[in-house]
Coordinates of C-alpha atoms in Angstrom, one line a residue:
M1 CA 135.2 117.3 112.4
P2 CA 131.5 118.2 111.7
V3 CA 129.1 115.3 112.0
I4 CA 128.0 115.6 108.3
R5 CA 131.6 115.2 107.1
R6 CA 132.1 112.2 109.4
L7 CA 128.9 110.5 108.2
L8 CA 129.8 111.3 104.5
L9 CA 133.3 109.9 104.9
T10 CA 131.9 106.8 106.6
Y11 CA 129.4 106.1 103.8
L12 CA 131.9 106.8 101.0
S13 CA 134.5 104.6 102.6
L14 CA 132.0 101.7 102.9
T15 CA 130.9 102.3 99.3
L16 CA 134.5 102.4 98.0
V17 CA 135.3 99.2 99.9
V18 CA 132.3 97.4 98.4
L19 CA 133.1 98.6 94.9
V20 CA 136.7 97.5 95.1
G21 CA 135.7 94.2 96.7
L22 CA 133.4 93.5 93.8
A23 CA 135.2 95.1 90.9
L24 CA 138.6 93.5 91.4
P25 CA 137.3 89.9 91.6
F26 CA 134.8 90.5 88.7
G27 CA 137.6 91.9 86.5
Y28 CA 139.9 89.0 87.3
V29 CA 137.1 86.5 86.6
Y30 CA 136.3 88.2 83.3
Q31 CA 140.0 88.3 82.3
R32 CA 140.5 84.6 83.1
G33 CA 137.3 83.6 81.3
E34 CA 138.3 85.6 78.2
Q35 CA 141.8 84.0 78.2
Q36 CA 140.4 80.5 78.6
H37 CA 137.9 81.0 75.9
A38 CA 140.5 82.4 73.5
L39 CA 142.8 79.5 74.3
A40 CA 140.0 77.0 73.8
Q41 CA 139.1 78.6 70.4
L42 CA 142.7 78.6 69.3
E43 CA 143.1 75.0 70.4
H44 CA 140.0 74.0 68.4
D45 CA 141.3 75.8 65.3
A46 CA 144.7 74.3 65.7
E47 CA 143.3 70.8 66.1
T48 CA 141.1 71.3 63.0
L49 CA 144.1 72.4 61.0
A50 CA 146.1 69.4 62.3
A51 CA 143.4 67.1 61.2
F52 CA 143.7 68.4 57.6
I53 CA 147.4 68.1 57.7
D54 CA 147.2 64.6 59.1
T55 CA 145.2 63.5 56.0
A56 CA 147.8 64.9 53.7
L57 CA 150.8 63.3 55.5
P58 CA 150.3 59.7 54.2
V59 CA 150.5 60.7 50.6
N60 CA 153.3 63.1 51.3
H61 CA 151.7 66.1 49.8
D62 CA 154.3 68.6 51.1
N63 CA 153.0 71.4 48.9
R64 CA 149.5 70.8 50.0
I65 CA 150.6 70.9 53.7
E66 CA 152.6 74.1 53.3
S67 CA 149.7 75.7 51.5
L68 CA 147.3 74.7 54.3
V69 CA 149.7 76.1 56.9
R70 CA 150.4 79.4 55.2
D71 CA 146.8 79.9 54.3
A72 CA 145.8 79.4 57.9
A73 CA 148.6 81.7 59.1
G74 CA 147.4 84.4 56.8
R75 CA 143.8 84.2 57.9
W76 CA 144.6 84.1 61.6
D77 CA 147.5 86.5 61.5
A78 CA 149.4 83.7 63.2
Q79 CA 152.8 82.1 63.3
I80 CA 152.6 78.3 62.7
D81 CA 155.4 75.8 63.3
L82 CA 155.0 72.2 62.0
V83 CA 157.6 69.5 62.8
D84 CA 157.7 65.8 62.0
G85 CA 158.2 63.0 64.5
A86 CA 161.9 63.5 64.6
G87 CA 161.6 67.2 65.5
R88 CA 162.6 68.4 62.0
T89 CA 160.9 71.5 60.7
V90 CA 158.4 70.8 58.0
V91 CA 156.9 74.2 57.6
S92 CA 157.5 77.4 59.7
T93 CA 155.9 80.8 59.0
R94 CA 158.3 82.6 61.4
P95 CA 160.3 85.4 59.7
D96 CA 163.6 83.9 61.0
G97 CA 162.7 80.3 60.2
A98 CA 163.2 79.2 63.8
T99 CA 161.2 76.4 65.4
A100 CA 159.0 76.8 68.4
P101 CA 161.1 75.5 71.4
R102 CA 158.2 73.8 73.2
L103 CA 157.1 71.4 70.5
H104 CA 159.4 68.7 71.9
R105 CA 157.1 68.5 75.0
V106 CA 154.2 67.5 72.7
L107 CA 156.4 65.0 70.7
T108 CA 157.5 63.2 73.8
A109 CA 153.9 63.1 75.0
D110 CA 154.8 65.0 78.2
T111 CA 152.0 67.5 77.5
P112 CA 149.6 66.3 74.8
V113 CA 148.2 69.8 74.4
F114 CA 150.1 72.8 75.5
G115 CA 148.8 76.4 75.8
E116 CA 150.2 79.6 77.3
F117 CA 149.9 83.4 77.3
G118 CA 153.0 85.4 76.5
E119 CA 153.6 89.1 76.7
R120 CA 152.4 89.7 73.2
T121 CA 151.2 86.3 71.9
M122 CA 149.3 83.3 73.0
S123 CA 150.3 79.9 71.8
V124 CA 148.8 76.4 71.5
A125 CA 150.8 73.2 70.6
V126 CA 148.9 70.1 69.5
P127 CA 149.9 66.7 68.0
I128 CA 149.2 66.2 64.3
H129 CA 147.4 63.0 65.1
P130 CA 145.7 62.6 68.5
G131 CA 147.1 59.7 70.4
R132 CA 150.2 59.4 68.2
P133 CA 152.4 62.4 69.0
S134 CA 155.4 60.7 67.3
Q135 CA 153.9 61.6 63.9
G136 CA 154.6 65.2 64.5
A137 CA 153.3 68.3 66.2
M138 CA 152.2 71.9 65.4
Q139 CA 152.3 75.1 67.4
V140 CA 150.0 78.1 66.5
S141 CA 150.9 81.5 68.0
V142 CA 148.5 84.5 67.5
P143 CA 148.8 88.1 68.8
N144 CA 146.9 88.6 72.0
G145 CA 146.4 92.3 71.2
P146 CA 142.6 92.0 70.4
L147 CA 142.0 90.0 73.5
T148 CA 144.0 92.5 75.6
D149 CA 142.0 95.3 74.1
R150 CA 138.8 93.7 75.0
I151 CA 139.9 93.1 78.6
H152 CA 141.1 96.7 78.9
Q153 CA 137.8 98.0 77.4
F154 CA 135.9 95.9 79.9
R155 CA 138.1 97.3 82.8
L156 CA 137.4 100.8 81.6
V157 CA 133.6 100.1 81.5
L158 CA 133.9 98.5 84.9
A159 CA 135.8 101.6 86.2
G160 CA 133.2 103.9 84.6
V161 CA 130.4 102.0 86.3
G162 CA 132.3 102.2 89.6
V163 CA 132.8 105.9 89.3
A164 CA 129.1 106.4 88.4
V165 CA 128.1 104.3 91.4
L166 CA 130.5 106.2 93.6
I167 CA 129.0 109.5 92.4
C168 CA 125.5 108.3 93.1
G169 CA 126.6 107.0 96.4
T170 CA 128.1 110.3 97.2
L171 CA 124.9 112.1 96.4
I172 CA 122.8 109.7 98.4
A173 CA 125.3 109.8 101.3
L174 CA 125.3 113.6 101.3
A175 CA 121.5 113.7 101.4
L176 CA 121.4 111.1 104.1
A177 CA 124.1 112.9 106.1
R178 CA 122.3 116.1 105.9
W179 CA 119.0 114.4 106.9
I180 CA 120.7 113.0 110.0
G181 CA 122.9 116.0 110.7
R182 CA 120.1 118.7 110.4
P183 CA 118.4 117.8 113.8
V184 CA 121.8 117.5 115.4
R185 CA 122.6 121.1 114.2
E186 CA 119.2 122.2 115.4
L187 CA 120.0 120.7 118.9
E188 CA 123.3 122.4 118.9
R189 CA 121.8 125.8 118.0
A190 CA 119.0 125.4 120.6
T191 CA 121.5 124.3 123.3
R192 CA 123.7 127.3 122.5
H193 CA 120.8 129.7 122.7
L194 CA 119.6 128.1 126.0
A195 CA 123.1 128.6 127.4
D196 CA 123.0 132.2 126.4
G197 CA 119.7 132.7 128.1
A198 CA 117.7 133.1 124.8
A199 CA 115.8 129.9 124.5
S200 CA 114.8 128.8 121.0
P201 CA 113.1 125.4 120.4
A202 CA 114.8 122.8 118.2
S203 CA 113.0 121.7 115.1
T204 CA 111.3 118.3 115.3
T205 CA 110.1 118.0 111.7
T206 CA 113.1 116.5 110.0
G207 CA 115.6 113.7 110.6
P208 CA 115.4 110.2 112.0
P209 CA 112.6 109.4 114.5
E210 CA 115.1 108.9 117.3
L211 CA 116.6 112.4 116.8
R212 CA 113.2 114.0 116.5
R213 CA 112.2 112.4 119.8
L214 CA 115.4 113.6 121.3
A215 CA 114.7 117.2 120.0
A216 CA 111.2 117.0 121.5
T217 CA 112.5 115.9 124.8
F218 CA 115.1 118.6 124.8
N219 CA 112.4 121.3 124.1
T220 CA 110.3 120.0 127.0
T221 CA 113.4 120.0 129.3
A222 CA 114.4 123.5 128.2
V223 CA 110.9 124.8 128.9
R224 CA 110.8 123.2 132.3
L225 CA 114.3 124.5 133.1
Q226 CA 113.4 128.0 132.1
N227 CA 110.3 127.9 134.2
L228 CA 112.3 126.6 137.2
I229 CA 114.9 129.3 136.8
A230 CA 112.2 132.0 136.3
A231 CA 110.4 130.8 139.4
Q232 CA 113.7 130.8 141.4
R233 CA 114.6 134.3 140.3
S234 CA 111.1 135.5 141.0
F235 CA 111.1 134.0 144.5
V236 CA 114.6 135.4 145.4
G237 CA 113.8 138.8 144.0
H238 CA 110.4 139.1 145.7
A239 CA 111.5 137.6 149.0
S240 CA 114.6 139.9 149.1
H241 CA 112.6 142.9 148.2
Q242 CA 109.9 142.1 150.8
L243 CA 112.5 141.6 153.5
K244 CA 114.1 145.0 153.0
T245 CA 111.3 147.1 154.5
P246 CA 110.9 145.0 157.7
L247 CA 114.7 144.8 158.1
T248 CA 114.9 148.6 157.9
A249 CA 112.1 149.0 160.4
L250 CA 113.7 146.4 162.7
R251 CA 117.1 148.3 162.7
L252 CA 115.4 151.6 163.5
R253 CA 113.6 150.0 166.4
L254 CA 116.8 148.5 167.7
E255 CA 118.5 151.9 167.5
N256 CA 115.6 153.5 169.4
L257 CA 116.2 150.9 172.2
E258 CA 119.7 152.2 172.8
F259 CA 118.7 154.6 175.5
D260 CA 116.2 152.1 177.1
V261 CA 118.6 149.2 177.5
A262 CA 120.4 148.7 180.7
A263 CA 124.2 148.7 180.8
G264 CA 124.3 144.9 180.9
G265 CA 122.3 144.6 177.7
E266 CA 124.3 147.0 175.5
A267 CA 126.4 144.1 174.1
N268 CA 123.4 142.1 173.1
L269 CA 121.9 145.2 171.5
R270 CA 125.0 145.8 169.5
A271 CA 125.1 142.2 168.4
A272 CA 121.5 142.4 167.3
V273 CA 122.2 145.5 165.3
L274 CA 125.2 143.8 163.6
E275 CA 123.1 140.7 162.8
T276 CA 120.4 143.0 161.3
D277 CA 123.1 144.8 159.2
R278 CA 124.4 141.4 158.1
L279 CA 121.0 140.2 157.1
A280 CA 120.4 143.5 155.2
T281 CA 123.7 143.1 153.3
L282 CA 122.6 139.5 152.5
V283 CA 119.3 140.8 151.1
D284 CA 121.1 143.5 149.0
T285 CA 123.5 140.9 147.6
L286 CA 120.7 138.5 146.7
L287 CA 118.9 141.4 144.9
A288 CA 122.0 142.3 143.0
M289 CA 122.6 138.7 141.9
T290 CA 118.9 138.4 140.9
R291 CA 119.2 141.5 138.8
N292 CA 122.4 140.3 137.2
E293 CA 120.9 136.8 136.3
H294 CA 118.3 138.4 134.2
G295 CA 121.1 139.6 131.9
G296 CA 120.4 141.3 128.6
V297 CA 122.7 144.3 129.3
P298 CA 125.6 144.5 126.9
P299 CA 129.1 145.3 128.3
E300 CA 130.5 148.8 127.9
P301 CA 134.2 150.0 127.8
V302 CA 135.4 151.3 131.2
V303 CA 138.8 152.8 132.0
L304 CA 140.2 150.7 134.8
S305 CA 142.4 153.4 136.3
G306 CA 139.5 155.8 136.9
A307 CA 137.2 153.2 138.3
V308 CA 139.8 151.8 140.6
A309 CA 140.8 155.3 141.9
A310 CA 137.2 156.2 142.6
R311 CA 136.5 153.0 144.6
A312 CA 139.9 153.3 146.4
A313 CA 139.0 156.8 147.6
V314 CA 135.9 155.3 149.2
W315 CA 137.7 152.5 150.9
E316 CA 140.8 154.5 151.9
P317 CA 139.4 155.6 155.3
V318 CA 138.4 152.1 156.2
A319 CA 141.9 150.9 155.3
A320 CA 143.5 153.7 157.3
D321 CA 141.3 152.9 160.3
R322 CA 142.6 149.3 160.2
G323 CA 146.2 150.2 159.7
V324 CA 146.3 148.8 156.2
T325 CA 147.9 150.6 153.2
L326 CA 145.9 150.6 150.0
S327 CA 148.2 150.8 146.9
L328 CA 147.2 151.3 143.3
R329 CA 149.4 150.5 140.3
G330 CA 148.6 150.2 136.6
P331 CA 148.6 151.9 133.1
Q332 CA 146.3 154.9 132.8
Q333 CA 144.6 154.1 129.5
V334 CA 143.7 150.4 129.9
S335 CA 140.0 149.7 129.2
A336 CA 137.8 146.6 129.7
Q337 CA 134.4 145.6 128.6
V338 CA 132.2 145.4 131.7
V339 CA 128.4 145.4 132.3
P340 CA 127.4 148.8 133.6
G341 CA 127.8 149.1 137.4
A342 CA 129.6 145.7 137.6
L343 CA 133.2 146.9 138.0
E344 CA 132.3 149.0 141.1
Q345 CA 130.6 146.0 142.7
I346 CA 133.6 143.8 141.8
L347 CA 136.1 146.2 143.4
D348 CA 134.0 146.8 146.5
N349 CA 133.7 143.1 147.2
L350 CA 137.3 142.3 146.5
I351 CA 138.7 145.3 148.5
A352 CA 136.3 144.5 151.4
N353 CA 137.4 140.9 151.5
A354 CA 141.1 141.9 151.4
L355 CA 140.7 144.4 154.2
D356 CA 138.9 141.9 156.3
V357 CA 141.9 139.5 156.3
A358 CA 144.8 141.9 155.9
P359 CA 146.8 142.3 159.2
A360 CA 147.6 145.7 160.5
G361 CA 150.7 147.2 158.9
S362 CA 150.3 145.3 155.7
T363 CA 149.4 146.4 152.2
V364 CA 146.4 145.6 149.9
A365 CA 147.7 146.0 146.3
V366 CA 145.3 146.8 143.5
T367 CA 147.0 146.4 140.1
W368 CA 145.8 146.1 136.5
Q369 CA 147.3 145.3 133.1
A370 CA 146.4 144.4 129.6
D371 CA 147.9 142.0 127.0
G372 CA 146.0 143.0 123.9
T373 CA 142.9 140.8 124.1
T374 CA 142.2 140.8 127.8
A375 CA 142.7 143.0 130.9
E376 CA 143.5 141.6 134.3
L377 CA 142.6 143.2 137.6
H378 CA 144.4 142.0 140.7
V379 CA 143.5 142.6 144.4
A380 CA 146.2 141.0 146.6
D381 CA 146.4 140.9 150.4
N382 CA 148.9 139.5 152.9
G383 CA 146.4 137.6 154.9
P384 CA 146.5 133.9 155.9
G385 CA 145.4 132.8 152.5
L386 CA 143.5 129.6 151.5
A387 CA 144.4 126.0 150.5
D388 CA 144.2 125.1 146.9
G389 CA 140.8 123.4 147.2
D390 CA 139.4 126.2 149.3
R391 CA 140.3 128.7 146.7
V392 CA 138.1 126.9 144.2
R393 CA 135.2 126.5 146.7
A394 CA 135.5 130.1 147.8
L395 CA 133.7 131.1 144.5
Q396 CA 130.6 129.1 145.4
P397 CA 127.6 130.9 147.0
F398 CA 127.4 130.8 150.8
W399 CA 130.8 129.2 151.2
R400 CA 132.9 130.6 154.1
A401 CA 136.5 129.8 155.1
P402 CA 137.1 128.1 158.4
G403 CA 137.8 130.8 161.0
A404 CA 136.3 133.6 158.9
R405 CA 135.1 136.7 160.7
K406 CA 131.5 136.8 161.9
G407 CA 129.0 138.8 159.9
G408 CA 130.0 137.7 156.4
T409 CA 127.4 136.3 154.0
G410 CA 129.6 134.1 151.8
L411 CA 128.1 135.7 148.6
G412 CA 130.7 138.4 147.8
L413 CA 133.0 136.3 145.6
A414 CA 130.0 134.5 144.1
L415 CA 128.7 137.9 143.0
V416 CA 132.1 138.9 141.7
E417 CA 132.3 135.8 139.5
Q418 CA 128.7 136.3 138.3
L419 CA 129.4 139.9 137.3
A420 CA 132.6 138.9 135.6
V421 CA 131.0 136.1 133.6
A422 CA 128.1 138.4 132.6
S423 CA 130.8 140.8 131.2
G424 CA 132.4 137.9 129.2
G425 CA 135.3 137.4 131.7
R426 CA 136.2 135.0 134.5
V427 CA 137.6 135.0 138.1
R428 CA 140.3 133.0 139.8
L429 CA 141.9 133.1 143.2
D430 CA 145.7 132.6 143.2
A431 CA 148.2 132.4 146.0
A432 CA 149.9 135.7 146.7
A433 CA 153.6 135.9 147.7
P434 CA 154.7 135.5 150.4
A435 CA 151.2 134.9 151.8
G436 CA 147.6 135.8 151.2
I437 CA 145.2 135.7 148.3
D438 CA 145.6 137.3 144.8
A439 CA 142.0 137.7 143.4
V440 CA 142.3 138.0 139.6
V441 CA 139.5 139.2 137.4
V442 CA 140.0 138.7 133.7
L443 CA 137.9 140.9 131.4
P444 CA 137.8 141.4 127.6
V445 CA 139.2 144.6 126.3

């Protein structure tokens, strides 16, 4: 998941948790406050009406009492139940004439004042005369629709405010995530370009101070790394080039000594010539690797069958001289994307290595195939092979297997891997059956 999306989700999650943690308790407190206030107001109105009724009871003004009750019920849109001390109904505004069932709790003084919220109404029961519940009691029930509407309206307002805060938080979080993520993306871009060999400094003008310092440090490190690599390439290239001329002159001098050396020194002379040739091969390989490290050459499509056949024709006499058969097998029209000149060097190094270890009478098989996105080139021998760990180390520069022939440089497979990577491919060494090494070069098609 991109860093901006992760930061955005984190900020929004925290904002949502805070909003829910504040809105739910606030809504509950508001609802409880409104209910308590409504019950208190209804209780006050009920006690006021009870006081008027209490003054009319001693003179037994029943008409007056009923008038007071019905007038209050009309004003409050309420249902009022009035009972005497024996629990008999004096006045009831209910359509069915029934008496409120909870008035007996007030008459028996179990609950001097009783209030509750129902599904559609809220009710308050009070004694007619405070302190003397045996004189009678009254219950007032009013619809709680207006109160419920106010609570719902408040919840809607609270939800709207929460949505507005969430939107503002989203915009702020998006801006903050971009502010933090921009230098991260710059570092990613600069790192990718540095890995591709085209250095591009990361921007240090935006983002948090820590990331700007990190970008500045990366730019400094990248410049130093490029300078070190350039110095290394220059040294290897110049040193290898400067060595070629004296090595050539040294070999010529050694060859001229052939007729002047006594019979006992011929072996030493041949050994000196071989070491000179090995050193010349090492120089040529270092020059090839240096040229390849500079890169910048795009791969081109090459038909594998033609390139393999051309290099096999060159190595066929060497194989025949060592009693090894060189076999080729693969489709005719398989192409691969390779840096110009790289496939020939890859084949030369792999075939040379295979011939060096292949026993007389064995076969070095060169095969190739394609699966739609990649092409594989195999060079397999029947030599002694390598252990698993050695097959990995064999691709490292200057590594040589224990017991390897004299005269090798340890750079052939390293050059093969370098050329394959420059072409967008890779190299691996597998175990061949029944013995030996299967060198596999995977290239894009």
